[in-house]
XYZ file of C-alpha atoms in Angstrom:
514
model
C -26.793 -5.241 -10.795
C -27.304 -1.863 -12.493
C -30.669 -1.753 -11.989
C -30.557 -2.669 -8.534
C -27.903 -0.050 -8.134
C -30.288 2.564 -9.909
C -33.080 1.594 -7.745
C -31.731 2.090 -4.771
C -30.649 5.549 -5.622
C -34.022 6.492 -6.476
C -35.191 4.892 -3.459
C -32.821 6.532 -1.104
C -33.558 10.049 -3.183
C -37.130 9.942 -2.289
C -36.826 8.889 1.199
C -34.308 11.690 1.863
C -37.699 13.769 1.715
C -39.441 11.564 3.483
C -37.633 9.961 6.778
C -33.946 8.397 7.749
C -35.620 5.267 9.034
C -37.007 5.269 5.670
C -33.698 4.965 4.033
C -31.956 2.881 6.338
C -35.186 0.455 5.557
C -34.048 0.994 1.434
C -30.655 0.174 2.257
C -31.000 -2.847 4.224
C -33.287 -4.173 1.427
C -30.699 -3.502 -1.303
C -28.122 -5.205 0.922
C -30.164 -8.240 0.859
C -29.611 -8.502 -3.251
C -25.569 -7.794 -2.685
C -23.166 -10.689 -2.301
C -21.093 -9.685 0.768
C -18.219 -10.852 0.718
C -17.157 -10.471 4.939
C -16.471 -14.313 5.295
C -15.047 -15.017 1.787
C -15.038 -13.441 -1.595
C -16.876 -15.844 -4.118
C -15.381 -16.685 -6.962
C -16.434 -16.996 -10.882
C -15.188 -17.893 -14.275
C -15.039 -14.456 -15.971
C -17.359 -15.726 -18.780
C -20.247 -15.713 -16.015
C -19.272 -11.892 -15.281
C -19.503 -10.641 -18.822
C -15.709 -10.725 -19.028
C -13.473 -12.765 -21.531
C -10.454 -14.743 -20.293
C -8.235 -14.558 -23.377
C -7.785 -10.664 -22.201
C -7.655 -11.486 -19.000
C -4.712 -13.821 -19.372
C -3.102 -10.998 -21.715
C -3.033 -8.370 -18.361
C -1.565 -11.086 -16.212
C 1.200 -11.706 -18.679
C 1.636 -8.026 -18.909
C 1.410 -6.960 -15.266
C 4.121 -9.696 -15.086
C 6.500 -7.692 -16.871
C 6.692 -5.269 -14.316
C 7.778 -5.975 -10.570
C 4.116 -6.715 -9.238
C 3.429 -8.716 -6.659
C -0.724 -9.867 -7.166
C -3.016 -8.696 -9.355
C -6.845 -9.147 -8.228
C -9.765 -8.421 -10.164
C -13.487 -8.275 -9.241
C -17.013 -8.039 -10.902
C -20.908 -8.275 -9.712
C -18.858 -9.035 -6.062
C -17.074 -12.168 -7.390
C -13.483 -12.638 -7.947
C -12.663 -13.828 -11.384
C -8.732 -12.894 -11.565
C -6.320 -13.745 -8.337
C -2.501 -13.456 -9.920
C 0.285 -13.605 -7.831
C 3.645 -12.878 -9.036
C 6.490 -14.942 -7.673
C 8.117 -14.872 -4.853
C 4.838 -13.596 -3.271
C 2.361 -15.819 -2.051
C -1.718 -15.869 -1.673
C -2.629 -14.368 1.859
C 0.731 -12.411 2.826
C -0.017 -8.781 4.095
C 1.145 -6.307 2.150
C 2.976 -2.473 2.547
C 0.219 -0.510 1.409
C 2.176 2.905 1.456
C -0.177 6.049 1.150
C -3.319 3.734 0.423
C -3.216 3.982 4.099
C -3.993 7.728 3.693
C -7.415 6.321 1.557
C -8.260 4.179 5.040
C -7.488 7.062 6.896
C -10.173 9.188 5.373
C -12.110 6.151 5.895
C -12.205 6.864 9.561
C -12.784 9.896 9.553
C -15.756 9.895 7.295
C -17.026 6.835 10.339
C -16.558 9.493 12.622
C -18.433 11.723 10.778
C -21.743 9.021 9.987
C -21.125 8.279 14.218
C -21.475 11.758 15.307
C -18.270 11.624 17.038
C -16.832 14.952 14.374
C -19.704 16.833 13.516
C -18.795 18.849 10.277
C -15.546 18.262 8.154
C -15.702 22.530 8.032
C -14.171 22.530 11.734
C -11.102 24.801 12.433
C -8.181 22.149 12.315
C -6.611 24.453 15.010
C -9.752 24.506 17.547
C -9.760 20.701 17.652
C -6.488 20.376 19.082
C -6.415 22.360 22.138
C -4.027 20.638 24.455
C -1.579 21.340 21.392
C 0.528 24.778 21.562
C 0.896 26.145 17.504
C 2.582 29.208 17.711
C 1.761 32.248 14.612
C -1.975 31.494 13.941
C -3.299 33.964 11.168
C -6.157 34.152 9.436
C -4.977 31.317 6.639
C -4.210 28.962 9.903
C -7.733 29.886 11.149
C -9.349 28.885 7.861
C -7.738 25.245 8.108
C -10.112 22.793 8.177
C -10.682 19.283 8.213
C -11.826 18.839 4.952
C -8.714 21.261 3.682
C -6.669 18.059 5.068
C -8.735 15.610 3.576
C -8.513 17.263 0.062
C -5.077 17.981 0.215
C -5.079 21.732 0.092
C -4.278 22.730 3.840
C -2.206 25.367 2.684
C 0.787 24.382 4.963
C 4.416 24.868 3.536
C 5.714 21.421 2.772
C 7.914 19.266 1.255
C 7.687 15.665 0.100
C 9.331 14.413 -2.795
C 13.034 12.659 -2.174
C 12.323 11.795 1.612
C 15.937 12.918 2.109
C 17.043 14.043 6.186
C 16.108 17.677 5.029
C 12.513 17.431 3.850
C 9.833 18.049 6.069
C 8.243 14.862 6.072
C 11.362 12.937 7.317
C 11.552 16.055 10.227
C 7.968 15.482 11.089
C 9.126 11.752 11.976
C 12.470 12.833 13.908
C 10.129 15.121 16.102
C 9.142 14.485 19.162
C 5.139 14.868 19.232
C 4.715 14.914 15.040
C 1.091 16.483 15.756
C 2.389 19.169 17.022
C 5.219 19.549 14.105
C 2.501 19.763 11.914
C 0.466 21.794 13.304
C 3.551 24.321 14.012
C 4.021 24.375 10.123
C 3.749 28.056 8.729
C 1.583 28.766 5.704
C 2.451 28.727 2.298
C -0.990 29.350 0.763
C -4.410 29.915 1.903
C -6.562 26.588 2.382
C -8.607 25.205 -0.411
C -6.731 27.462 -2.850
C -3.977 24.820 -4.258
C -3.348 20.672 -4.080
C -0.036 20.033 -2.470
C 0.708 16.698 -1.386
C 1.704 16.501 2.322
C 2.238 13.429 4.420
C 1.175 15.766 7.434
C -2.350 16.084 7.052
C -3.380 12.192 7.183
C -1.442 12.474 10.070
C -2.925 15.272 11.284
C -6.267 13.138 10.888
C -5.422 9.997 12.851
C -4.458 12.283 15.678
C -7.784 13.467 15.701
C -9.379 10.230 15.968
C -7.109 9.839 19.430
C -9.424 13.474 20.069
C -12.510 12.200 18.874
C -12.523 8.495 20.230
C -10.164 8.048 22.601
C -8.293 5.188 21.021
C -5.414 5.303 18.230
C -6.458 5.047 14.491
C -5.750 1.144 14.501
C -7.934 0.092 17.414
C -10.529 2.539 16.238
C -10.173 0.909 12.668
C -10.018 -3.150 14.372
C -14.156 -2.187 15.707
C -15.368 0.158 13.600
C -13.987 -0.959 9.862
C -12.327 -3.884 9.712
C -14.468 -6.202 11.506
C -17.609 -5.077 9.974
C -15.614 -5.843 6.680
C -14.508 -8.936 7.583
C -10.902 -7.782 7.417
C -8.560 -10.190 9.412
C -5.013 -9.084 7.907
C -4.357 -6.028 9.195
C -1.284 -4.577 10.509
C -0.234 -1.195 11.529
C 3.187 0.039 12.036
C 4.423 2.823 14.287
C 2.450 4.748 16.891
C 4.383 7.564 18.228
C 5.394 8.657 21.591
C 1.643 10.568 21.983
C -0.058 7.214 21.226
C -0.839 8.576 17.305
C -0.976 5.539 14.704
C 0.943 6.973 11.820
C -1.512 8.300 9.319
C 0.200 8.588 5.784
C 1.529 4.998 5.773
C 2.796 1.752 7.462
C -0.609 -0.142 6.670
C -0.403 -3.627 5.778
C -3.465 -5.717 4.102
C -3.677 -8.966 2.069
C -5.001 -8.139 -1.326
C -8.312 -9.808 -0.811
C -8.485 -7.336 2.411
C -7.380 -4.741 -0.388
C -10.690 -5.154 -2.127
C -13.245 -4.994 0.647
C -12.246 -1.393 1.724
C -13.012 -0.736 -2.433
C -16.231 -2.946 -2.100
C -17.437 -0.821 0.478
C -17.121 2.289 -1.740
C -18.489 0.325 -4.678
C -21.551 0.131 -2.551
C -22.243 3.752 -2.020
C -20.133 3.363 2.242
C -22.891 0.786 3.018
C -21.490 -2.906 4.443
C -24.640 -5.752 4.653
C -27.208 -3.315 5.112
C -25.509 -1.117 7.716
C -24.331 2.379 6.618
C -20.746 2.863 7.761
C -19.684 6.066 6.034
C -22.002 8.779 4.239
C -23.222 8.460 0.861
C -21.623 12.124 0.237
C -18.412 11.114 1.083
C -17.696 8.233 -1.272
C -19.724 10.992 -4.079
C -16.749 13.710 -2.901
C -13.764 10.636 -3.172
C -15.533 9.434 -6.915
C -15.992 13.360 -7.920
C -12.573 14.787 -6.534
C -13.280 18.117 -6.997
C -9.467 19.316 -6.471
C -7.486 19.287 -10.069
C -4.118 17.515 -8.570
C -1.117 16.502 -10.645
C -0.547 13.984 -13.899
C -4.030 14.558 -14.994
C -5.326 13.276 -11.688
C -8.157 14.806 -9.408
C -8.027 14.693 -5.214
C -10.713 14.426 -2.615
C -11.049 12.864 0.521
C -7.634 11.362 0.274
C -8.673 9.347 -2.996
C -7.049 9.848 -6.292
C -9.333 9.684 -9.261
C -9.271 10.068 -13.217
C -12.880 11.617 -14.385
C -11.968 11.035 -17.712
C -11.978 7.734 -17.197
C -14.593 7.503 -14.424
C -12.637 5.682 -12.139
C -11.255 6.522 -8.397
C -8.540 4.939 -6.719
C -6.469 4.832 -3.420
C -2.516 5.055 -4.575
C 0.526 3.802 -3.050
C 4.050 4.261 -3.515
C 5.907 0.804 -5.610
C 2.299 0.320 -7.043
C -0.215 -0.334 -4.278
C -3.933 0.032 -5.718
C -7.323 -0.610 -4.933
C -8.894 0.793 -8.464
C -12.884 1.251 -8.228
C -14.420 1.197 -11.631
C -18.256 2.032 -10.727
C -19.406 1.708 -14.331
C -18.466 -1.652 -15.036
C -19.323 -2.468 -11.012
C -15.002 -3.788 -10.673
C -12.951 -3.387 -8.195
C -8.597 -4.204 -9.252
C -6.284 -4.579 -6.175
C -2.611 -4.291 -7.348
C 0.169 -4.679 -5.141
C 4.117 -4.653 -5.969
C 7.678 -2.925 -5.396
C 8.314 -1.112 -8.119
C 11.106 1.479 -8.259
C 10.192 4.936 -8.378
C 11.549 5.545 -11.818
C 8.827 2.724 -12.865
C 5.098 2.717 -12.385
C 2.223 0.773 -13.932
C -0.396 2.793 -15.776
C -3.355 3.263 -14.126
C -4.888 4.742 -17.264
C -3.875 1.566 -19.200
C -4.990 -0.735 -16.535
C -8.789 0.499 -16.750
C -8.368 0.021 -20.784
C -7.067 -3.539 -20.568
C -9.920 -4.005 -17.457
C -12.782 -1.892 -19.983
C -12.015 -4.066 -22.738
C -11.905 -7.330 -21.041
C -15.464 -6.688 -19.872
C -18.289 -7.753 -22.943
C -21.273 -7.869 -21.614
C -23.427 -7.107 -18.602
C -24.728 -10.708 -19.058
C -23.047 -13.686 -18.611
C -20.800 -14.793 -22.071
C -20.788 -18.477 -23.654
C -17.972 -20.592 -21.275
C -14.936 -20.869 -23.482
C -12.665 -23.522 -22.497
C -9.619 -22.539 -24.509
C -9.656 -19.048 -22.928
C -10.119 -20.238 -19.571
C -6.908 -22.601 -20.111
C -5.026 -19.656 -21.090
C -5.794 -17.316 -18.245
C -5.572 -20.569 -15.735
C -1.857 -20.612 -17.448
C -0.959 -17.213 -17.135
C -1.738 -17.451 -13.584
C 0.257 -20.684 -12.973
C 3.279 -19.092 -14.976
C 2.940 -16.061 -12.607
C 3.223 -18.046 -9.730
C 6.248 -19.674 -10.677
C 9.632 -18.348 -10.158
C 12.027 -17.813 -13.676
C 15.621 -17.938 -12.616
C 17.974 -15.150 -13.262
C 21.446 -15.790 -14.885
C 23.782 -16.767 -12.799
C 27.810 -17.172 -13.643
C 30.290 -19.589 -12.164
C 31.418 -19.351 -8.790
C 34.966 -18.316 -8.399
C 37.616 -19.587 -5.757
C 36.853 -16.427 -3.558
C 33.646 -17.786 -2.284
C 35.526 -20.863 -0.602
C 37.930 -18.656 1.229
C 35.443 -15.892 2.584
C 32.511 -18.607 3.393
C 31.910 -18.537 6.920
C 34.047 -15.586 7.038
C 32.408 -12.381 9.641
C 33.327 -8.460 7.872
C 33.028 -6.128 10.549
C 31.815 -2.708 9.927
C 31.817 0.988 11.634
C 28.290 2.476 12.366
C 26.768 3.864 9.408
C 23.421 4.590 8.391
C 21.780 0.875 8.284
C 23.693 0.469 11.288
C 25.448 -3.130 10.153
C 27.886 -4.241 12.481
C 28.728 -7.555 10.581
C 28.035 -9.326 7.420
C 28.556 -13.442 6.875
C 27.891 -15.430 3.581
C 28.158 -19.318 4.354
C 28.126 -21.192 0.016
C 27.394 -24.454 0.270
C 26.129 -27.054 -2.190
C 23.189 -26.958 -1.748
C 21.168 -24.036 0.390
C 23.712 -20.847 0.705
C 22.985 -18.461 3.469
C 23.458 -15.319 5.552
C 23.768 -13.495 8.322
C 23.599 -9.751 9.319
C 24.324 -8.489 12.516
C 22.786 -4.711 13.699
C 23.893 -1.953 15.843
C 20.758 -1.943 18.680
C 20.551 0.010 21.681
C 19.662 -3.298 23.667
C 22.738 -4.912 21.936
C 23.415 -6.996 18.381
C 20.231 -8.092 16.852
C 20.642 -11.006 14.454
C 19.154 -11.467 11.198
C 19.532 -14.658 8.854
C 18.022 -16.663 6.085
C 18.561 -18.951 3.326
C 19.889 -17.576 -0.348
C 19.229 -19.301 -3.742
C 23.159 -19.348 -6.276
C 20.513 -21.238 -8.972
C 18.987 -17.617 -9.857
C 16.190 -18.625 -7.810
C 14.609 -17.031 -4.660
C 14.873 -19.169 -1.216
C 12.629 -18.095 1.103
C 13.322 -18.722 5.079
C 10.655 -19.384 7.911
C 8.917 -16.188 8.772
C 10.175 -14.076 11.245
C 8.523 -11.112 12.942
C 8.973 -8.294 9.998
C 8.231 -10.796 7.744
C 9.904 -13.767 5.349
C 12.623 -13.161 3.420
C 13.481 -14.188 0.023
C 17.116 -13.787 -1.126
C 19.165 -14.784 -3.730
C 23.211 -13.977 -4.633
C 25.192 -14.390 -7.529
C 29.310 -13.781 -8.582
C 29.203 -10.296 -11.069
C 32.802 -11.432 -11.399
C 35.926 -13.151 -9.777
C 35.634 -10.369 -6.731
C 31.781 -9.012 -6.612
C 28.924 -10.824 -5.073
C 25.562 -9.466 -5.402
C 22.958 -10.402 -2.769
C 19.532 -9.568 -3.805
C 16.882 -9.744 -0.641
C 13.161 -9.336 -0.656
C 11.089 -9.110 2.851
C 7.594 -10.463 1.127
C 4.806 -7.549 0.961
C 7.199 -5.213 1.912
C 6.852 -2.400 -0.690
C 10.508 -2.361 -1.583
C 13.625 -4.383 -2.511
C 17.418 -4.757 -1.840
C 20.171 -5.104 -3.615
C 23.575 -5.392 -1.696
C 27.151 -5.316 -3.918
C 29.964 -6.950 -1.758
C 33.234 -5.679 -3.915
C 35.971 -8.145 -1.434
C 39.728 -7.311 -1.770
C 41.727 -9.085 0.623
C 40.647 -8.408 3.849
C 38.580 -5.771 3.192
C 34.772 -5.035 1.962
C 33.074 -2.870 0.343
C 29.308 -2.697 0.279
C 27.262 -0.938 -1.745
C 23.678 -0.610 -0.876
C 20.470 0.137 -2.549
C 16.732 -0.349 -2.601
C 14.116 0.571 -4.527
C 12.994 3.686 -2.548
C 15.912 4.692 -3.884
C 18.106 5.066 -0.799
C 21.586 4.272 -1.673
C 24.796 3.904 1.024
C 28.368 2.952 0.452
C 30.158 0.680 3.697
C 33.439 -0.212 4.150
C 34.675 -3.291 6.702
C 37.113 -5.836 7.487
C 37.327 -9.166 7.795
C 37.532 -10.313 11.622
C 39.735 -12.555 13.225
C-alpha cells in the first residue's frame, strides 16, 4: 500500500512538469490498485491488516466506558472494527456537530478543483455583493476565503456557552445570518490569530449558493456524496435566504463517516477521478495555524503534528480520525457531555499500538473471540438500578400536568406505568397548534425504543429516585445529546427539572388537569 502510495507521488511529481492529462492518467492508474469502497466497505479480520485483535477488543471495552455511540476502524480500505454501543444501532444517521464544518471545506475545496471559486485569496467582502456590510476597513478588506477556512478571519466573536447573548446564538435569531456575519466588526487583522467562530463555515456555504446556484446540501447530494457512495445524509436547517447551515446540523451513518476520511486518505482523489486538490488535503494534514489544546487548524480540519494525524471534530465526540502513516481511518460517534471527552491523543496510541505489521499477522482465534465479544457486549444494553415503585405512580398514571410557556415550550406532560411497557406523552406549544410526541419507556433499567418518527427514534427509560421523584431519561438515537427530565410531584402540582448534555438546564412548574 505504501509503496503504491509513494509511487504515485513520484508519479504525479514528475508529471506536474510534464502535462495535467499526464497526471490525471497516474491517478486513474493508482485508483485501479485502491479498494473503493462506494458500494460497500469490505471487511477483514484485523490479523490480515497487520493489526492484533486482543488490543482491539481492549479499545472497544474502553470506548465503552464512555457515552459512545460506534466506534469504526479501518486499514488498507477494509473495515476490521464496527462497535456499536447500545442503544444505538448499525446504519442510524448520526449528529455530526462541527464535523459538518470539515464537509463544508470539502465543498469549497470542489469548487475550487471545478473552477467555479478561482483562488481561496478572494476578498470575502467582494464575493458577496448583493449583501450590504456596513464599516469596511482595511482588516475587512484583507478577509479572505482562506482566512475563513483557517479560522483566523479576524471577526469579533463569541462561541463558548451558546447562551441567548453570544454571538453565535444571535447569528441564528437574525434574519439573513450571512449578512450578520458579514456585519461583524473586527477584532484582529486576518491570518494573525485562530479564533473559533461558527460564522465563517457559514459564511462558506453561503458562498456556494454564489458560486453554484444551489444550497450546500444539493451541491453536496451531486458533487460529494454520490461520487462517494454516500446514501445517509441529512441536513438540517436552511435559512430564510435558502443558506444550508454551515457549522452544523449534518447527519451521516458512521460507515458514511469514513468515506469523506477515505477520500482524504487518498490524497482528494475518489476511483480515479480527482474531486478536491492535492494541496488542499496537504494544507488540512499540515494545519499551519497553532489553535488551542495542542491542536493545529487548516481548512476547517483539526490536526495533532505530533502525532501525525488530522481529524474533523465534533461536539459530544463526533470523529473521523485520519492516520496517514498507518493508512487508518477511526469514525467515532457519541453524546458525551461537555465536561467529558475521549482522548484523541490516546485513541491514536491504542490505534498505533494495535497495528504490528504492514503484512498480514498469523490468524489467532482466541483474539478474534475476544474482540468478536467485546463487540457483542457493546451491543447489548446493561440495565441501570432501578428501586421499587411507590404508590404515587398508580395515582398520577394516566394523569395530564399542564404547564405555562417556557423555554421548551411543554404544554403537557403524561406518564401511563403499566406492567409491562410504561410510556409517555409530551404535548408542545406550536404555532399551527399542539404537536404530540410519545413513546415507550423501559422501569427494568433498560432502554425501550419506539417506531421511528420523523426526528428520529427514541429510547427512554424512567425510574422512582424516591417515594415523590421520577426520573425520565430519553435518548433521540444519533442525536448528539441526551435528556434527563426530574418530575418532583406534590399533590397536584409538578415540578420539572430539565437537562441535557449540551448542558442546557430549565426548571417548570405545572398542575395536574382536570
Amino acid at each position: 500500500m505504501w509503496f503504491r502510495m509513494l509511487t504515485l507521488a513520484a508519479l504525479v511529481a514528475c508529471a506536474q512538469a510534464v502535462s495535467p492529462s499526464f497526471v490525471m492518467a497516474a491517478e486513474e492508474q493508482a485508483a485501479q490498485d485502491i479498494l473503493w469502497p462506494t458500494k460497500a466497505w469490505a471487511t477483514s479480520t484485523p490479523e490480515e491488516q497487520g493489526m492484533d485483535s486482543a488490543r482491539l477488543a481492549r479499545l472497544v471495552e474502553t470506548v465503552g466506558g464512555y457515552n459512545q455511540d460506534s466506534l469504526t476502524i479501518i486499514r488498507h480500505g477494509r473495515i476490521v472494527t464496527d462497535a456499536y454501543y447500545a442503544p444505538y444501532l448499525a446504519g442510524i444517521t448520526h449528529d455530526l456537530r462541527s464535523v459538518t464544518k470539515s464537509v463544508v471545506s470539502t465543498l469549497t475545496g470542489i469548487q475550487v478543483q471545478k473552477g467555479q471559486l478561482d483562488s481561496v485569496d478572494r476578498a470575502v467582502v467582494d464575493l458577496f455583493p448583493d449583501k450590504r456590510i456596513d464599516g469596511i476597513d482595511d482588516r475587512k478588506k484583507a478577509m479572505t476565503v482562506q482566512s475563513l477556512l483557517d479560522m483566523t478571519s479576524g471577526l469579533a466573536w463569541i462561541e463558548k456557552a451558546y447562551t441567548p447573548d453570544e454571538t453565535i446564538m444571535k447569528m441564528y435569531a437574525a434574519p439573513d445570518r450571512t449578512a450578520f456575519v458579514l456585519n461583524q466588526p473586527m477584532a484582529t487583522v486576518p491570518g494573525a490569530s485562530f479564533n473559533y467562530n461558527g460564522g465563517n463555515p457559514y459564511l462558506l456555504s453561503a458562498l456556494v449558493n454564489v458560486k453554484s446556484g444551489q444550497n450546500a446540501f444539493d451541491f453536496a447530494k451531486k458533487e460529494l456524496f454520490e461520487p462517494l457512495g454516500i446514501k445517509s445524509a441529512k441536513w438540517g436547517q436552511v435559512d430564510d435566504q435558502g443558506v444550508t447551515d454551515g457549522e452544523a446540523g449534518l447527519y451521516l451513518a458512521p460507515h458514511d463517516m469514513a468515506r469523506i476520511g477515505y477520500l482524504y486518505l487518498q490524497g482528494g482523489v475518489w476511483e480515479g477521478k480527482r474531486l478536491i486538490p492535492s494541496a488542499w488535503v496537504e494544507r488540512a494534514k499540515a494545519g499551519p495555524v497553532e489553535a488551542t489544546f495542542g491542536f493545529h487548524y487548516g481548512n476547517l480540519w483539526w490536526s495533532n503534528p505530533e502525532k501525525g494525524t488530522y481529524m474533523a471534530r465534533g461536539r459530544h465526540s463526533q470523529l473521523i480520525l485520519v492516520i496517514p502513516r498507518l493508512d487508518v481511518i477511526v469514525v467515532m460517534t457519541g453524546y458525551l457531555r461537555d465536561t467529558e471527552f475521549f482522548s484523541t491523543t490516546a485513541l491514536t496510541d491504542d490505534v498505533s499500538a494495535a497495528v504490528k505489521s504492514d503484512k498480514p499477522l498469523p490468524e489467532d482465534p482466541i483474539a478474534r473471540a475476544l474482540l468478536a465479544n467485546a463487540i457483542k457486549r457493546a451491543a447489548t444494553e446493561r440495565p441501570a438500578a432501578v428501586g421499587g415503585t411507590p404508590e404515587l405512580a398508580a395515582a398520577i398514571s394516566g394523569k395530564t400536568f399542564n404547564f405555562p410557556d417556557n423555554k421548551l415550550r411543554v404544554k403537557s406532560f403524561t406518564l401511563n406505568f403499566f406492567d409491562t411497557d410504561s410510556s409517555w406523552l409530551i404535548t408542545s406549544y406550536a404555532e399551527k397548534g399542539p404537536r404530540q410526541f410519545s413513546g415507550l419507556m423501559g422501569l427494568d433499567g433498560v432502554y425501550r425504543k419506539s417506531p421511528p418518527a420523523p426526528y428520529g427514534i427514541n429510547a427512554v427509560r424512567g425510574r422512582w429516585l424516591n417515594e415523590r421523584t421520577f426520573m425520565v431519561e430519553r435518548r433521540i438515537l444519533g442525536h448528539g445529546e441526551s435528556q434527563l427530565w426530574t418530575l418532583a410531584f406534590d399533590g397536584d402540582k409538578v415540578t420539572v427539572n430539565f437537562e441535557n448534555t449540551d448542558g442546557f438546564k430549565v426548571e417548570l412548574r405545572g398542575e395536574r388537569g382536570e
